[in-house]
Structures are given as C-alpha cells and as structure tokens.
Amino acid sequence: MSNEINHDRRRLVGAAALTFVTSQFALSGAAEAQLSKAKPANMGPVKPGTHTSFAPLKQIDAGVLSVGYAEAGPAEGPAVILLHGWPYDIYSFVDVAPLLAAEGYRVITPFLRGHGTTRFLSDATPRNGQPLAIATDIIALMDALNIQKATLAGFDWGARTADIMAALWPQRCQALVSVSGYLIGSQEAGKKPLPPKAELQWWYQFYFATERGRAGYEMYRREFSKLIWQLASPKWNFDDATFERTAKAFDNPDHVAVVIHNYRWRQGLAEGEAKYDALEKQLADAPVIGVPTITMEGDANGAPHPEPAAYAKKFTGKYAHRTIKGGIGHNLPQEAPRPFAEAIIDVVANS
C-alpha cells in the first residue's frame, strides 16, 4: 500500500489541510487546462468485473527475473505498461487491458517481483523489495521486449514504480498515469514520525517490522490481504472469486520475503543493495517529473495517501488531476476501469 509521499510530506500535512479547498480549485482549473481530453474513445460501457481472465500468460527473462506477464493488443501499437500494487496483482487491470487493446495499444501487464509467475533466476539474488529495484525490473522488461518507450500507469507499488521510472529515466517514459500522485520517498523520510492519527493508518508496517509480523503474514497471507482490501476500499463489494483470482499470486515462493523487505527498507530497518545507492541519492532529493502526467484518486480511498495539493508542483510537464467519484477506493483501476483507461488515452494524446 502507498505510504511514502515525499520529502515534503511531514511539513505539508498541516498546510495541505488548510489550503485544500483553494488548491483543489486550482487543480481542477489551471492544471486541468494543461491537458486536453482526447477524441472520445470507442469504448462501450464496461462494468467492473466484466472480464475474469487474460489471454494465456507469457514468460520472459529480464534482468534478474523471469517475468510473467499478460499481453493484449497489436504488437505494433504504442506500448502501455500497467503496474499493480500490494496486496494486488495483474487482475487489477483485467478490465482495463481489453479497453486499451481495442483502442490499438500494446498492453503489457507484468507480475512484480514476488508475485504470480515472476521468479528470480538465481537463488543467490537478494529478495529485495526496494522500490528502486522494482523500477529497474521494469526497465529490464522493456529491454527484453524491445520497448524503447512506453506509457506507464499504476497504483500503489505500481504508481511508485512508474514515478521512479519517469523521474530517473524520462527517455523511457512517454507519459504517466499515477494513482495517488507523487510517491517517491527515501529511507530518511520514512524514519521521521508523523502525527498519531497518520501513524495509526500504517499499523501493518509496524507489524511487518517484527518477526511476529513476518511469521503472521507467512501464515495468514490471504486473510491479511483480504483485510487490507476491505480497509483500503471500504465501499468496494468484491466477491470471493475476485479476491481468489488475485490471491493465487501471493503463493509465489518469494512473496513474503519481498513484501517484508519492502516495508522494512522504507523504515530504514533493512539494507538495500549497494548498486542502487547512487540512484537512491537522486530520489532522496525528490526530483520533479516532467513527462505528461495525469494523477488520479478515488473518493473513498481508505489507504494512506497524500492530498493532490501536496504533490501537484512535482509534475512540471503537462498535468491534470482527476478524482473519481462513486465510492472508488485504493484499487482504482479494478474498481473504475473505464476512467483509468480514459486517463491513459488522454495523457498519450497530450504527449
């Protein structure tokens, strides 16, 4: 789940609350004006849950991984890479992918490390959940698939991954759709305390910091993940079949190790890999993102997330923010697939 807002997060907590109304007006006016809507897509109405499967999954060696992924749309179409979060998987995009494929996009939806059919190629590779490591996984996947440039779209871990890629490798990113906005952080930022109400929302991270938490997640990963779904999307009435399609991805043999390392690393309780140190220094400065971007938020997101006013200035290119109404929670692409797909089409048209 999302938690690393950025270096400025702490001092913006109070200010953002005071200026929220006026800032939202600015975001919906001046910022939205920077991005025009594309020609209406030929999308019919799509009810979330319409699709329950992908075409047969593919597998490719990329970097330190054998990556499992779904592919849809014409091979020569403009590439879109859809990036899921935790505790979710590629099924967050099961309704989004066919919408984009029908519009002529080549849609790649990979399992992140520690999820689904993605596997480490070597037992000696650290089971590192460091956000930067996940971003380099996707660069390696693009190289393996001969994709020089792609539109990146994601939520939670996926949004953070896409933000990092757009900040560090803008030449590989045509455009960006990021749920909950700017999620680049650092270990130092993660060590600083927040007000008690905010800390309460991150109870699972304190739990994961303990050996009891690691063992508990190992033992109850399905029950734990379903609880997170319910808390993060309190108005999403998903059924057991929907959850189970995703929960299979948590049976990955490296899942627990990657998840626990990710959250411990964010709090400075676990080391990252030294090969990423120079890039981490760049991210610690909270670099701006200059590629065309649409940020999104559900109106019923129960997971920790920054207010749009807190991160709007981090996007210096063409930019707009969209709040999706109707009780939409943290898993925005699965709960509101058409608005998510439309955002991708619009941001590509402006790139």
Tab-separated table of C-alpha atoms in Angstrom:
chain	number	residue	atom	x	y	z
A	1	MET	CA	0.000	0.000	0.000
A	2	SER	CA	1.025	3.591	-0.569
A	3	ASN	CA	2.860	5.344	2.199
A	4	GLU	CA	5.904	7.277	1.011
A	5	ILE	CA	4.577	10.628	-0.009
A	6	ASN	CA	7.898	12.521	-0.421
A	7	HIS	CA	10.465	14.590	1.434
A	8	ASP	CA	7.978	17.387	1.992
A	9	ARG	CA	5.268	15.148	3.369
A	10	ARG	CA	5.645	15.996	7.032
A	11	ARG	CA	5.601	19.716	6.807
A	12	LEU	CA	2.799	19.642	4.264
A	13	VAL	CA	0.374	17.704	6.453
A	14	GLY	CA	-0.926	20.808	8.197
A	15	ALA	CA	-0.574	23.181	5.297
A	16	ALA	CA	-2.344	20.899	2.869
A	17	ALA	CA	-5.324	20.631	5.186
A	18	LEU	CA	-5.635	24.427	5.440
A	19	THR	CA	-5.278	25.063	1.716
A	20	PHE	CA	-7.105	22.017	0.422
A	21	VAL	CA	-10.212	23.794	-0.873
A	22	THR	CA	-8.413	26.533	-2.757
A	23	SER	CA	-5.748	24.151	-4.037
A	24	GLN	CA	-8.359	21.742	-5.331
A	25	PHE	CA	-9.925	24.613	-7.248
A	26	ALA	CA	-6.562	25.356	-8.836
A	27	LEU	CA	-6.001	21.733	-9.718
A	28	SER	CA	-9.374	21.367	-11.384
A	29	GLY	CA	-8.965	24.627	-13.254
A	30	ALA	CA	-5.467	25.721	-14.232
A	31	ALA	CA	-3.858	22.294	-14.015
A	32	GLU	CA	-6.638	20.528	-15.898
A	33	ALA	CA	-6.373	23.142	-18.646
A	34	GLN	CA	-2.850	21.963	-19.421
A	35	LEU	CA	-4.177	18.606	-20.618
A	36	SER	CA	-6.919	18.430	-23.193
A	37	LYS	CA	-9.193	15.439	-23.498
A	38	ALA	CA	-8.534	13.127	-26.393
A	39	LYS	CA	-11.031	12.378	-29.114
A	40	PRO	CA	-13.706	10.221	-27.458
A	41	ALA	CA	-12.631	6.608	-27.484
A	42	ASN	CA	-14.833	3.914	-28.971
A	43	MET	CA	-15.386	2.363	-25.580
A	44	GLY	CA	-18.697	0.862	-24.701
A	45	PRO	CA	-19.847	0.820	-21.097
A	46	VAL	CA	-17.804	-1.569	-19.010
A	47	LYS	CA	-18.947	-2.899	-15.681
A	48	PRO	CA	-16.119	-3.692	-13.257
A	49	GLY	CA	-15.722	-7.445	-13.185
A	50	THR	CA	-16.830	-7.938	-16.791
A	51	HIS	CA	-13.626	-9.822	-17.570
A	52	THR	CA	-12.268	-12.592	-15.386
A	53	SER	CA	-9.215	-13.748	-17.333
A	54	PHE	CA	-6.372	-12.725	-19.608
A	55	ALA	CA	-5.060	-14.424	-22.710
A	56	PRO	CA	-2.519	-17.152	-21.852
A	57	LEU	CA	0.254	-15.563	-19.818
A	58	LYS	CA	3.763	-15.171	-21.197
A	59	GLN	CA	7.166	-15.507	-19.572
A	60	ILE	CA	10.432	-13.768	-20.451
A	61	ASP	CA	13.872	-13.468	-18.847
A	62	ALA	CA	14.568	-9.839	-17.978
A	63	GLY	CA	17.375	-8.711	-15.695
A	64	VAL	CA	17.448	-10.871	-12.568
A	65	LEU	CA	13.946	-12.216	-13.166
A	66	SER	CA	11.853	-14.473	-15.305
A	67	VAL	CA	8.858	-12.162	-15.600
A	68	GLY	CA	5.327	-13.432	-16.001
A	69	TYR	CA	3.064	-11.035	-17.862
A	70	ALA	CA	-0.148	-10.660	-19.808
A	71	GLU	CA	-0.142	-9.045	-23.244
A	72	ALA	CA	-3.037	-7.665	-25.235
A	73	GLY	CA	-3.485	-5.558	-28.356
A	74	PRO	CA	-1.474	-5.244	-31.564
A	75	ALA	CA	2.281	-5.858	-31.300
A	76	GLU	CA	2.967	-2.691	-33.323
A	77	GLY	CA	0.729	-0.483	-31.175
A	78	PRO	CA	2.017	2.175	-28.769
A	79	ALA	CA	3.144	0.421	-25.597
A	80	VAL	CA	1.380	0.804	-22.262
A	81	ILE	CA	2.716	-0.925	-19.161
A	82	LEU	CA	0.243	-1.447	-16.313
A	83	LEU	CA	1.772	-1.828	-12.849
A	84	HIS	CA	-0.048	-3.305	-9.866
A	85	GLY	CA	0.433	-2.759	-6.147
A	86	TRP	CA	0.352	-4.765	-2.928
A	87	PRO	CA	-1.592	-6.815	-1.993
A	88	TYR	CA	-2.847	-6.975	-5.560
A	89	ASP	CA	-1.727	-8.393	-8.892
A	90	ILE	CA	-2.339	-8.132	-12.631
A	91	TYR	CA	-6.079	-8.734	-12.172
A	92	SER	CA	-6.380	-5.119	-11.075
A	93	PHE	CA	-6.218	-4.437	-14.822
A	94	VAL	CA	-8.331	-7.306	-16.146
A	95	ASP	CA	-10.988	-4.854	-17.400
A	96	VAL	CA	-8.569	-2.056	-18.318
A	97	ALA	CA	-6.349	-4.084	-20.659
A	98	PRO	CA	-9.069	-5.054	-23.184
A	99	LEU	CA	-10.327	-1.462	-23.302
A	100	LEU	CA	-6.870	-0.231	-24.262
A	101	ALA	CA	-6.218	-3.127	-26.641
A	102	ALA	CA	-9.421	-2.280	-28.503
A	103	GLU	CA	-8.043	1.240	-28.984
A	104	GLY	CA	-4.891	-0.109	-30.627
A	105	TYR	CA	-2.461	-0.120	-27.709
A	106	ARG	CA	0.043	-2.856	-26.971
A	107	VAL	CA	-0.727	-3.537	-23.322
A	108	ILE	CA	1.843	-5.253	-21.092
A	109	THR	CA	0.752	-6.208	-17.570
A	110	PRO	CA	3.571	-7.834	-15.563
A	111	PHE	CA	3.612	-9.512	-12.185
A	112	LEU	CA	6.018	-7.570	-9.982
A	113	ARG	CA	8.815	-9.472	-8.266
A	114	GLY	CA	7.451	-11.774	-5.590
A	115	HIS	CA	4.058	-12.092	-7.289
A	116	GLY	CA	2.405	-14.599	-9.577
A	117	THR	CA	4.610	-16.414	-12.076
A	118	THR	CA	7.533	-13.980	-11.819
A	119	ARG	CA	10.602	-15.757	-10.449
A	120	PHE	CA	14.197	-14.897	-9.595
A	121	LEU	CA	16.637	-16.550	-11.995
A	122	SER	CA	19.180	-17.235	-9.245
A	123	ASP	CA	18.834	-18.394	-5.657
A	124	ALA	CA	21.739	-16.060	-4.856
A	125	THR	CA	19.869	-12.874	-5.826
A	126	PRO	CA	18.688	-10.906	-2.775
A	127	ARG	CA	14.911	-10.988	-2.348
A	128	ASN	CA	14.964	-7.225	-2.351
A	129	GLY	CA	11.695	-5.286	-2.201
A	130	GLN	CA	13.426	-1.895	-2.531
A	131	PRO	CA	11.196	0.299	-4.742
A	132	LEU	CA	14.126	1.231	-6.967
A	133	ALA	CA	14.876	-2.445	-7.581
A	134	ILE	CA	11.302	-2.932	-8.785
A	135	ALA	CA	11.661	0.039	-11.129
A	136	THR	CA	14.829	-1.421	-12.635
A	137	ASP	CA	12.919	-4.683	-13.144
A	138	ILE	CA	10.507	-2.860	-15.443
A	139	ILE	CA	13.318	-1.173	-17.357
A	140	ALA	CA	14.832	-4.639	-17.868
A	141	LEU	CA	11.445	-5.942	-19.016
A	142	MET	CA	11.161	-3.135	-21.555
A	143	ASP	CA	14.631	-4.000	-22.844
A	144	ALA	CA	13.740	-7.684	-23.115
A	145	LEU	CA	10.560	-6.844	-25.046
A	146	ASN	CA	12.365	-4.317	-27.275
A	147	ILE	CA	10.176	-1.479	-25.995
A	148	GLN	CA	12.161	1.733	-26.088
A	149	LYS	CA	9.418	3.962	-24.712
A	150	ALA	CA	6.097	3.260	-23.009
A	151	THR	CA	3.284	4.957	-21.190
A	152	LEU	CA	3.390	3.851	-17.547
A	153	ALA	CA	0.247	3.551	-15.449
A	154	GLY	CA	-0.196	2.131	-11.981
A	155	PHE	CA	-1.336	2.380	-8.393
A	156	ASP	CA	0.249	1.695	-5.011
A	157	TRP	CA	3.636	-0.047	-5.575
A	158	GLY	CA	2.936	0.292	-9.283
A	159	ALA	CA	2.453	4.065	-9.107
A	160	ARG	CA	5.637	4.420	-7.079
A	161	THR	CA	7.486	2.296	-9.645
A	162	ALA	CA	6.146	4.386	-12.513
A	163	ASP	CA	7.023	7.646	-10.717
A	164	ILE	CA	10.596	6.489	-10.154
A	165	MET	CA	10.975	5.473	-13.790
A	166	ALA	CA	9.560	8.769	-15.041
A	167	ALA	CA	11.894	10.733	-12.746
A	168	LEU	CA	15.105	8.807	-13.423
A	169	TRP	CA	14.579	7.607	-16.993
A	170	PRO	CA	12.210	10.083	-18.683
A	171	GLN	CA	13.540	8.984	-22.066
A	172	ARG	CA	11.826	5.621	-21.485
A	173	CYS	CA	8.508	7.125	-20.369
A	174	GLN	CA	6.142	8.624	-22.934
A	175	ALA	CA	3.518	9.597	-20.378
A	176	LEU	CA	2.377	8.721	-16.867
A	177	VAL	CA	-0.848	7.887	-15.041
A	178	SER	CA	-0.234	7.694	-11.292
A	179	VAL	CA	-2.913	6.896	-8.728
A	180	SER	CA	-2.285	8.898	-5.532
A	181	GLY	CA	0.211	11.073	-7.338
A	182	TYR	CA	3.842	11.521	-6.357
A	183	LEU	CA	5.019	8.573	-4.261
A	184	ILE	CA	8.797	8.874	-4.433
A	185	GLY	CA	10.370	8.772	-0.987
A	186	SER	CA	13.530	7.792	0.822
A	187	GLN	CA	14.652	5.873	3.881
A	188	GLU	CA	15.427	9.087	5.752
A	189	ALA	CA	11.956	10.458	5.076
A	190	GLY	CA	10.459	7.154	6.178
A	191	LYS	CA	12.181	7.336	9.579
A	192	LYS	CA	10.506	10.575	10.622
A	193	PRO	CA	7.441	10.298	12.876
A	194	LEU	CA	4.019	11.544	11.868
A	195	PRO	CA	1.031	12.631	13.966
A	196	PRO	CA	-0.581	9.692	15.801
A	197	LYS	CA	-3.660	9.569	13.561
A	198	ALA	CA	-1.461	9.180	10.495
A	199	GLU	CA	0.740	6.601	12.188
A	200	LEU	CA	-2.330	4.521	13.013
A	201	GLN	CA	-3.008	4.042	9.303
A	202	TRP	CA	0.371	2.382	8.893
A	203	TRP	CA	-0.124	-0.269	11.562
A	204	TYR	CA	0.763	-3.030	9.110
A	205	GLN	CA	4.230	-1.575	8.581
A	206	PHE	CA	4.993	-1.669	12.284
A	207	TYR	CA	3.679	-5.249	12.325
A	208	PHE	CA	5.928	-6.200	9.404
A	209	ALA	CA	8.906	-4.702	11.227
A	210	THR	CA	8.713	-7.562	13.733
A	211	GLU	CA	9.484	-11.238	13.334
A	212	ARG	CA	5.975	-11.932	14.590
A	213	GLY	CA	4.671	-9.854	11.677
A	214	ARG	CA	6.726	-11.751	9.123
A	215	ALA	CA	5.561	-15.082	10.508
A	216	GLY	CA	1.981	-13.834	10.702
A	217	TYR	CA	1.957	-12.730	7.088
A	218	GLU	CA	3.503	-16.031	6.022
A	219	MET	CA	0.790	-17.941	7.879
A	220	TYR	CA	-2.208	-15.722	7.091
A	221	ARG	CA	-1.301	-14.032	3.838
A	222	ARG	CA	-4.784	-14.495	2.316
A	223	GLU	CA	-6.633	-13.326	5.415
A	224	PHE	CA	-4.235	-10.416	5.821
A	225	SER	CA	-4.580	-9.348	2.196
A	226	LYS	CA	-8.372	-9.532	2.247
A	227	LEU	CA	-8.392	-7.299	5.330
A	228	ILE	CA	-6.210	-4.760	3.520
A	229	TRP	CA	-8.607	-4.818	0.556
A	230	GLN	CA	-11.526	-4.111	2.861
A	231	LEU	CA	-9.778	-1.280	4.677
A	232	ALA	CA	-8.330	0.297	1.533
A	233	SER	CA	-11.562	0.103	-0.479
A	234	PRO	CA	-14.346	0.226	2.101
A	235	LYS	CA	-17.126	0.638	-0.482
A	236	TRP	CA	-15.912	-1.982	-2.966
A	237	ASN	CA	-18.147	-5.036	-2.729
A	238	PHE	CA	-15.770	-7.547	-4.275
A	239	ASP	CA	-16.758	-11.203	-4.168
A	240	ASP	CA	-14.708	-14.213	-3.097
A	241	ALA	CA	-13.972	-15.249	-6.684
A	242	THR	CA	-12.484	-11.835	-7.469
A	243	PHE	CA	-10.244	-11.985	-4.430
A	244	GLU	CA	-9.144	-15.576	-5.065
A	245	ARG	CA	-8.075	-14.826	-8.631
A	246	THR	CA	-5.567	-12.364	-7.205
A	247	ALA	CA	-4.699	-14.271	-4.024
A	248	LYS	CA	-3.078	-17.027	-6.079
A	249	ALA	CA	-0.331	-14.523	-6.902
A	250	PHE	CA	0.658	-14.467	-3.221
A	251	ASP	CA	1.641	-18.153	-3.380
A	252	ASN	CA	4.850	-17.072	-5.113
A	253	PRO	CA	7.750	-18.574	-3.111
A	254	ASP	CA	9.429	-15.174	-2.738
A	255	HIS	CA	6.289	-13.192	-1.969
A	256	VAL	CA	6.668	-12.851	1.793
A	257	ALA	CA	10.387	-12.091	1.625
A	258	VAL	CA	9.909	-9.326	-0.964
A	259	VAL	CA	6.941	-7.736	0.814
A	260	ILE	CA	8.561	-7.748	4.237
A	261	HIS	CA	11.815	-6.351	2.859
A	262	ASN	CA	9.943	-3.590	1.025
A	263	TYR	CA	8.309	-2.260	4.166
A	264	ARG	CA	11.323	-2.735	6.400
A	265	TRP	CA	13.510	-0.931	3.866
A	266	ARG	CA	11.150	2.048	3.840
A	267	GLN	CA	11.576	2.466	7.582
A	268	GLY	CA	15.341	2.083	7.398
A	269	LEU	CA	15.182	-1.303	9.132
A	270	ALA	CA	16.662	-3.274	6.224
A	271	GLU	CA	19.530	-2.544	3.874
A	272	GLY	CA	19.109	-2.118	0.154
A	273	GLU	CA	21.586	-3.228	-2.481
A	274	ALA	CA	24.690	-1.059	-2.802
A	275	LYS	CA	24.383	-0.949	-6.588
A	276	TYR	CA	21.356	1.320	-6.160
A	277	ASP	CA	22.972	3.805	-3.772
A	278	ALA	CA	23.779	6.497	-6.348
A	279	LEU	CA	20.266	6.421	-7.769
A	280	GLU	CA	18.763	6.470	-4.281
A	281	LYS	CA	20.631	9.724	-3.629
A	282	GLN	CA	18.883	11.217	-6.646
A	283	LEU	CA	15.493	10.041	-5.413
A	284	ALA	CA	16.193	11.398	-1.924
A	285	ASP	CA	16.157	14.887	-3.458
A	286	ALA	CA	12.526	14.313	-4.551
A	287	PRO	CA	13.123	15.029	-8.242
A	288	VAL	CA	10.350	16.575	-10.310
A	289	ILE	CA	8.641	14.620	-13.080
A	290	GLY	CA	8.491	16.350	-16.443
A	291	VAL	CA	6.620	13.866	-18.650
A	292	PRO	CA	2.911	14.450	-19.374
A	293	THR	CA	1.018	13.142	-16.343
A	294	ILE	CA	-2.472	12.524	-15.056
A	295	THR	CA	-2.751	11.767	-11.356
A	296	MET	CA	-5.870	10.078	-10.026
A	297	GLU	CA	-7.587	9.426	-6.727
A	298	GLY	CA	-10.691	7.562	-5.690
A	299	ASP	CA	-13.143	9.442	-3.500
A	300	ALA	CA	-13.253	6.553	-0.998
A	301	ASN	CA	-9.583	5.581	-0.787
A	302	GLY	CA	-9.105	4.135	2.681
A	303	ALA	CA	-5.345	3.656	2.343
A	304	PRO	CA	-2.826	6.303	3.451
A	305	HIS	CA	-2.376	8.758	0.593
A	306	PRO	CA	-1.361	12.391	0.093
A	307	GLU	CA	-3.825	15.080	-0.927
A	308	PRO	CA	-3.460	16.241	-4.561
A	309	ALA	CA	-2.482	19.739	-3.401
A	310	ALA	CA	0.591	18.291	-1.701
A	311	TYR	CA	2.178	16.970	-4.883
A	312	ALA	CA	0.849	18.972	-7.837
A	313	LYS	CA	4.053	21.021	-8.172
A	314	LYS	CA	6.115	17.843	-8.502
A	315	PHE	CA	4.775	17.455	-12.038
A	316	THR	CA	6.302	20.115	-14.249
A	317	GLY	CA	5.079	18.938	-17.654
A	318	LYS	CA	1.519	18.847	-18.948
A	319	TYR	CA	-0.512	17.823	-15.941
A	320	ALA	CA	-4.013	17.187	-14.658
A	321	HIS	CA	-5.541	15.578	-11.596
A	322	ARG	CA	-8.782	13.594	-11.605
A	323	THR	CA	-10.764	12.489	-8.576
A	324	ILE	CA	-13.020	9.576	-9.456
A	325	LYS	CA	-16.303	9.594	-7.566
A	326	GLY	CA	-18.772	6.868	-6.730
A	327	GLY	CA	-17.181	5.185	-3.719
A	328	ILE	CA	-13.936	4.307	-5.525
A	329	GLY	CA	-11.204	3.021	-3.248
A	330	HIS	CA	-7.499	2.262	-3.407
A	331	ASN	CA	-7.628	-0.313	-6.225
A	332	LEU	CA	-8.824	2.323	-8.676
A	333	PRO	CA	-8.205	0.516	-11.996
A	334	GLN	CA	-10.209	-2.537	-10.938
A	335	GLU	CA	-12.962	-0.520	-9.290
A	336	ALA	CA	-13.196	2.107	-12.062
A	337	PRO	CA	-11.632	0.597	-15.203
A	338	ARG	CA	-13.094	2.968	-17.755
A	339	PRO	CA	-11.935	6.223	-16.098
A	340	PHE	CA	-8.483	4.670	-15.675
A	341	ALA	CA	-8.310	3.640	-19.337
A	342	GLU	CA	-9.600	7.042	-20.438
A	343	ALA	CA	-6.859	8.768	-18.443
A	344	ILE	CA	-4.236	6.712	-20.297
A	345	ILE	CA	-5.745	7.583	-23.677
A	346	ASP	CA	-5.932	11.282	-22.774
A	347	VAL	CA	-2.385	11.538	-21.436
A	348	VAL	CA	-0.978	9.750	-24.505
A	349	ALA	CA	-2.848	12.176	-26.773
A	350	ASN	CA	-1.090	15.044	-24.999
A	351	SER	CA	2.391	13.542	-25.141
